[in-house]
Coordinates of C-alpha atoms in Angstrom, one line a residue:
X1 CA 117.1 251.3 126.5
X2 CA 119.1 251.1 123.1
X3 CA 122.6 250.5 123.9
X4 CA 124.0 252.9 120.6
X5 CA 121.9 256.0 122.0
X6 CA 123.7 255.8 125.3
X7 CA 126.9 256.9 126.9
X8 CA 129.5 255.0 128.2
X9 CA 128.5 256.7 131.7
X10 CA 124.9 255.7 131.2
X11 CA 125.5 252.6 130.7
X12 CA 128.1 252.2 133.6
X13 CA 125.0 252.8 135.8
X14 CA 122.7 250.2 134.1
X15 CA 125.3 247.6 134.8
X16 CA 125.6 248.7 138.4
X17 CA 122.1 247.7 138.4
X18 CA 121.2 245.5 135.7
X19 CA 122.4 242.2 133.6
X20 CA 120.2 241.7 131.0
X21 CA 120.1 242.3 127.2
X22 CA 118.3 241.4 124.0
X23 CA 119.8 241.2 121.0
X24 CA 118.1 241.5 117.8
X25 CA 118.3 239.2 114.3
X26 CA 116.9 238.4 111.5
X27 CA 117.5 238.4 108.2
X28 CA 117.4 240.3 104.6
X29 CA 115.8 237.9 102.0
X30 CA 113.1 237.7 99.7
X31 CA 109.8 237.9 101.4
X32 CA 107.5 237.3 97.5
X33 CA 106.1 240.3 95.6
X34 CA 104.5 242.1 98.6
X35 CA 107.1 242.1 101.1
X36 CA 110.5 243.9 101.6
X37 CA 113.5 241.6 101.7
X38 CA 114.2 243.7 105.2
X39 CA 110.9 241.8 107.3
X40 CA 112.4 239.5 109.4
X41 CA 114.6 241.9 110.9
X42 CA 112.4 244.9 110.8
X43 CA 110.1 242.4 113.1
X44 CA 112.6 241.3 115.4
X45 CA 114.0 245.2 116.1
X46 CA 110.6 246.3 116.4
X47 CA 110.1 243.6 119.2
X48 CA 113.0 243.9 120.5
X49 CA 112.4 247.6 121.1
X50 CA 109.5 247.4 122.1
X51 CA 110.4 245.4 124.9
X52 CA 113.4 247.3 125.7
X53 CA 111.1 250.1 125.6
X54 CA 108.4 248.7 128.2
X55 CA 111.2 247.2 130.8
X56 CA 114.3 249.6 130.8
X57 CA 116.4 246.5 129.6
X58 CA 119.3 246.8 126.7
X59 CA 118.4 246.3 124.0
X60 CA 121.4 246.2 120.9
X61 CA 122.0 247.3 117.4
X62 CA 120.1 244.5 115.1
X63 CA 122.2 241.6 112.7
X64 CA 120.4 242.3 109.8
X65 CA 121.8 239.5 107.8
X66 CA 121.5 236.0 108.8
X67 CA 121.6 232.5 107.4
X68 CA 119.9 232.4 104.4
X69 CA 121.3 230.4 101.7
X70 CA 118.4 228.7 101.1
X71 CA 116.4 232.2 99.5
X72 CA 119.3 232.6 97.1
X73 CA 117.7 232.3 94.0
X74 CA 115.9 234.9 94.7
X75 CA 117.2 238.7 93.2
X76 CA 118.6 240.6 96.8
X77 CA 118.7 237.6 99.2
X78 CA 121.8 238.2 100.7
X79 CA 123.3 235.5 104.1
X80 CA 126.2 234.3 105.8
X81 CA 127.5 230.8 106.2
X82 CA 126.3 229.1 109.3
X83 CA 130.4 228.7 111.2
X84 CA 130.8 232.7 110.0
X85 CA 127.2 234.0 111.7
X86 CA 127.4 231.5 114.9
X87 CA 131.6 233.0 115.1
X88 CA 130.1 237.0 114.7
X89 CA 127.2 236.2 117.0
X90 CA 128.9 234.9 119.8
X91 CA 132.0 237.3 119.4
X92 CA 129.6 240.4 119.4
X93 CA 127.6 238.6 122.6
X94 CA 130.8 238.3 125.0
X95 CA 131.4 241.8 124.4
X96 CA 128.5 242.8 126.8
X97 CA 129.5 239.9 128.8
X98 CA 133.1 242.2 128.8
X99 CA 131.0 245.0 130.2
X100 CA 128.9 242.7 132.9
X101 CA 126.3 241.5 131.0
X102 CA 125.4 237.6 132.5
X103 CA 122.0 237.2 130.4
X104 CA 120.9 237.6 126.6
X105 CA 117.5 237.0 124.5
X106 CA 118.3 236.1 120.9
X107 CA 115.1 238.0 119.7
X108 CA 115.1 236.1 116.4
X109 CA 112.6 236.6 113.3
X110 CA 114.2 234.3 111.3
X111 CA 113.3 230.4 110.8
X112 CA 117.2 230.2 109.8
X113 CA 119.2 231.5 112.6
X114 CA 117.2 229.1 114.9
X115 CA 119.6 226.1 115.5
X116 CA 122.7 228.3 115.0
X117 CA 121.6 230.7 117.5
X118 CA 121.1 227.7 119.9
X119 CA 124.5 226.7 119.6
X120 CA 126.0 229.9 120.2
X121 CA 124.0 229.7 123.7
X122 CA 125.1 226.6 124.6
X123 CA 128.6 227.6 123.7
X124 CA 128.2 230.5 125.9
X125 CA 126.2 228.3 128.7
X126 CA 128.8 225.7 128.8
X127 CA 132.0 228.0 129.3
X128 CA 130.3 229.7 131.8
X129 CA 130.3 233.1 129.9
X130 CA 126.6 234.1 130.3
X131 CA 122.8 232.7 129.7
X132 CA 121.7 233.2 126.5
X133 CA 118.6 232.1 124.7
X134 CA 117.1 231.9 121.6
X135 CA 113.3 233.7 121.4
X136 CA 111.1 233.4 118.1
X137 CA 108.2 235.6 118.1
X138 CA 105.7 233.6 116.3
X139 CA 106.3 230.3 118.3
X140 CA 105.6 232.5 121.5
X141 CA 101.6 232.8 120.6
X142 CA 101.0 229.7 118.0
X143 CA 97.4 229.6 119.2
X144 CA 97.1 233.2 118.1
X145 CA 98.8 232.6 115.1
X146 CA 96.3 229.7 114.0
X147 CA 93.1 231.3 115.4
X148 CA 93.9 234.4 113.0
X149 CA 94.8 232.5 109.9
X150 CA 93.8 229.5 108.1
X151 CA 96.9 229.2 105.8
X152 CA 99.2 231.4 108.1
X153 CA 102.1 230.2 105.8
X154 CA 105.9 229.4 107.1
X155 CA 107.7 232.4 105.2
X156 CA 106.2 235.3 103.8
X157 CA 102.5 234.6 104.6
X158 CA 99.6 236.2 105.9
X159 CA 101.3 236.7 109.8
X160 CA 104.5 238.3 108.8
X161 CA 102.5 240.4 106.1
X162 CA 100.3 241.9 108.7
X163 CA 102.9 242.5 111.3
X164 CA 104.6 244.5 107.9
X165 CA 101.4 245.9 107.6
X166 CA 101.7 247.2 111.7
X167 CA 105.1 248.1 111.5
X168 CA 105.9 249.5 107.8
X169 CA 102.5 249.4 106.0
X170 CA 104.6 252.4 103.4
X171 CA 106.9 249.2 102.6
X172 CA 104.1 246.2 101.8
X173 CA 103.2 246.0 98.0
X174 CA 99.5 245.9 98.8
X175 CA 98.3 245.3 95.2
X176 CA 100.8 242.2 94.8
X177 CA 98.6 240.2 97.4
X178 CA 97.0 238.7 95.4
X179 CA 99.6 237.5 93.1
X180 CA 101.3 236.8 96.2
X181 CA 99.3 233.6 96.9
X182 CA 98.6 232.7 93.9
X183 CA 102.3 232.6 92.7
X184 CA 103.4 230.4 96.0
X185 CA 102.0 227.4 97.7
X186 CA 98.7 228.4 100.0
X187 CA 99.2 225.0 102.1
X188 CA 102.4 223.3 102.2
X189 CA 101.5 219.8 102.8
X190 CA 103.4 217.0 103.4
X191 CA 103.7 216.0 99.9
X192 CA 105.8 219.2 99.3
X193 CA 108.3 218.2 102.0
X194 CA 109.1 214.5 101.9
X195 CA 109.5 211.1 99.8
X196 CA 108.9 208.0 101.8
X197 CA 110.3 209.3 105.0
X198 CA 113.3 211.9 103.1
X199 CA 113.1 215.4 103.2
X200 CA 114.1 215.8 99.6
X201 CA 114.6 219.9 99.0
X202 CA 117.2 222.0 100.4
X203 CA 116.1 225.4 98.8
X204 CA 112.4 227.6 98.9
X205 CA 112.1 227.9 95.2
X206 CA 111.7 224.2 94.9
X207 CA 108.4 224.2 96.6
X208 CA 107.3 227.7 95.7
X209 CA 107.7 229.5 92.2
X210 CA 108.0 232.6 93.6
X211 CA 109.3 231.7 97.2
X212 CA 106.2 232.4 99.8
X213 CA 103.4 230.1 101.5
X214 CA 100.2 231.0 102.5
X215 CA 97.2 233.0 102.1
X216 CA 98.8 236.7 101.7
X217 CA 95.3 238.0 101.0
X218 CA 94.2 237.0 105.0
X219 CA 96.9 239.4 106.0
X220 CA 95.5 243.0 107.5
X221 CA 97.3 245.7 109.6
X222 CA 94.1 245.3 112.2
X223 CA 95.7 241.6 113.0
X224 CA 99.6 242.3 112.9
X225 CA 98.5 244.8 116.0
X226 CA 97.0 241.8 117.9
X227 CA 100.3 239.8 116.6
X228 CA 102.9 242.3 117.6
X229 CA 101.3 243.1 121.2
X230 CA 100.5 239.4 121.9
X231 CA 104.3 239.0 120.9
X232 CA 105.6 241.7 123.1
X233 CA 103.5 240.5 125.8
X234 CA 105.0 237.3 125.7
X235 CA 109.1 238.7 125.6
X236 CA 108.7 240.9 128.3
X237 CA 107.6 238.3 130.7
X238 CA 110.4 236.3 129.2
X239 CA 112.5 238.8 130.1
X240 CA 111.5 239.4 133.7
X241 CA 111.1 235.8 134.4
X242 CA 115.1 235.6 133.1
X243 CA 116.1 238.2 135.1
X244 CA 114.7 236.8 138.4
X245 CA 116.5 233.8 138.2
X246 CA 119.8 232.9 139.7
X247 CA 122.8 233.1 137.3
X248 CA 123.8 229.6 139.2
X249 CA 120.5 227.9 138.2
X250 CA 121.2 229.7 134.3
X251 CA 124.7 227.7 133.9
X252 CA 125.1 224.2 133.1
X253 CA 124.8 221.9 136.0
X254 CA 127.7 220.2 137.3
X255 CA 128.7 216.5 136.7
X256 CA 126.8 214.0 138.2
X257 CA 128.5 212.4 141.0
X258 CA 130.3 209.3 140.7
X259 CA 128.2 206.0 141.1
X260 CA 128.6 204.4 144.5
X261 CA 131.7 202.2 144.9
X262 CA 133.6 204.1 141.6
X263 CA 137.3 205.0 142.1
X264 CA 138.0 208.8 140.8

């Protein structure tokens, strides 16, 4: 059920029998040559959707822009601060704990929101708003992931070019495939990433020329439909597993007690 297709009636009776939403993000950066700077957050709304779709469960409009500071170089990347997106992202999530909401899936697409959208739970855990929880569809089926690809990539490789491929195929630059990999790093190894123990870059064009990893040319529609249904799979029985829980065992737990003999 997408919330912004509903009335205010409509969804008076969900909440009368229902508690549960996703919520969308991901972000609009550069994705190489091949890819539209909207992918992450074309994946996670498709996802999210999807879902929605399958269950009956809420599903809301989509952050399109999310942390991304470290794409800049990069013509189009556009991001928000980390204090400013963790501030909107919780302010937008206790609105539909305003209209009875208790329980929220961050479905994320983005490598960048992670650790912010953990802290906007645990925020919302700790206050005892709501449950929310931070989902990222490619760590739901790594096996998957690693059986399809032998340089899968962490941004802009072969497994978020085929789910483009499945989702938007009108919006991948087919023919830049191969300039794709040959332009980025095919295996990021650790000699990219550290000296003696530091992790020494901040930004993606500092270990990729033209900002992807991976093998782009691996990448085919047939195996972003395994992805995307494997993915799917996997956040609706998130989703119903979350909603048959208690919203007591959800919340943080109380203080321990006092150790024997203590004086309060």
């Amino acid at each position: 059920m997408y919330i912004a297709d509903q009335t205010w009636p409509e969804l008076g009776d969900y909440v009368a029998e229902s508690s549960l939403a996703v919520v969308p993000l991901g972000s609009t950066e550069q994705h190489g040559p091949h890819l539209p700077l909207a992918t992450d957050h074309l994946i996670a709304e498709a996802l999210a959707r999807e879902a929605a779709d399958r269950t009956g469960y809420l599903c809301t409009p989509t952050v399109n822009v999310g942390v991304s500071p470290h794409h800049r170089q990069f013509h189009g990347t556009m991001w928000v601060d980390p204090p400013q997106f963790r501030d909107y992202v919780e302010s937008l999530t206790r609105n539909l704990a305003y209209h009875g909401i208790d329980r929220v899936v961050f479905v994320n697409a983005h490598g960048g929101n992670v650790q912010h959208l953990r802290e906007v739970g645990r925020r919302l855990r700790d206050d005892g708003t709501m449950y929310a929880i931070e989902w990222m569809w490619d760590e739901s089926i790594p096996d998957l992931v690693t059986d399809l690809f032998d340089h899968p990539g962490p941004h802009g490789g072969p497994k978020e070019t085929s789910m483009i491929m499945h989702i938007a195929r009108d919006l991948v630059r087919e023919g830049e495939l191969d300039s794709a990999r040959d332009g980025g790093v095919v295996d990021l190894g650790d000699d990219h990433l550290r000296e003696h123990g530091a992790r020494t870059f901040y930004d993606a064009i500092e270990n990729s020329g033209n900002g992807v990893f991976g093998d782009q040319t691996d990448a085919s529609p047939e195996a972003g439909e395994e992805l995307f249904e494997a993915a799917a799979d996997q956040l609706v029985r998130l989703l119903s597993w979350l909603d048959d829980q208690p919203i007591d065992d959800l919340l943080a737990p109380v203080h321990v007690d006092p150790q024997p003999g203590s004086r309060r």
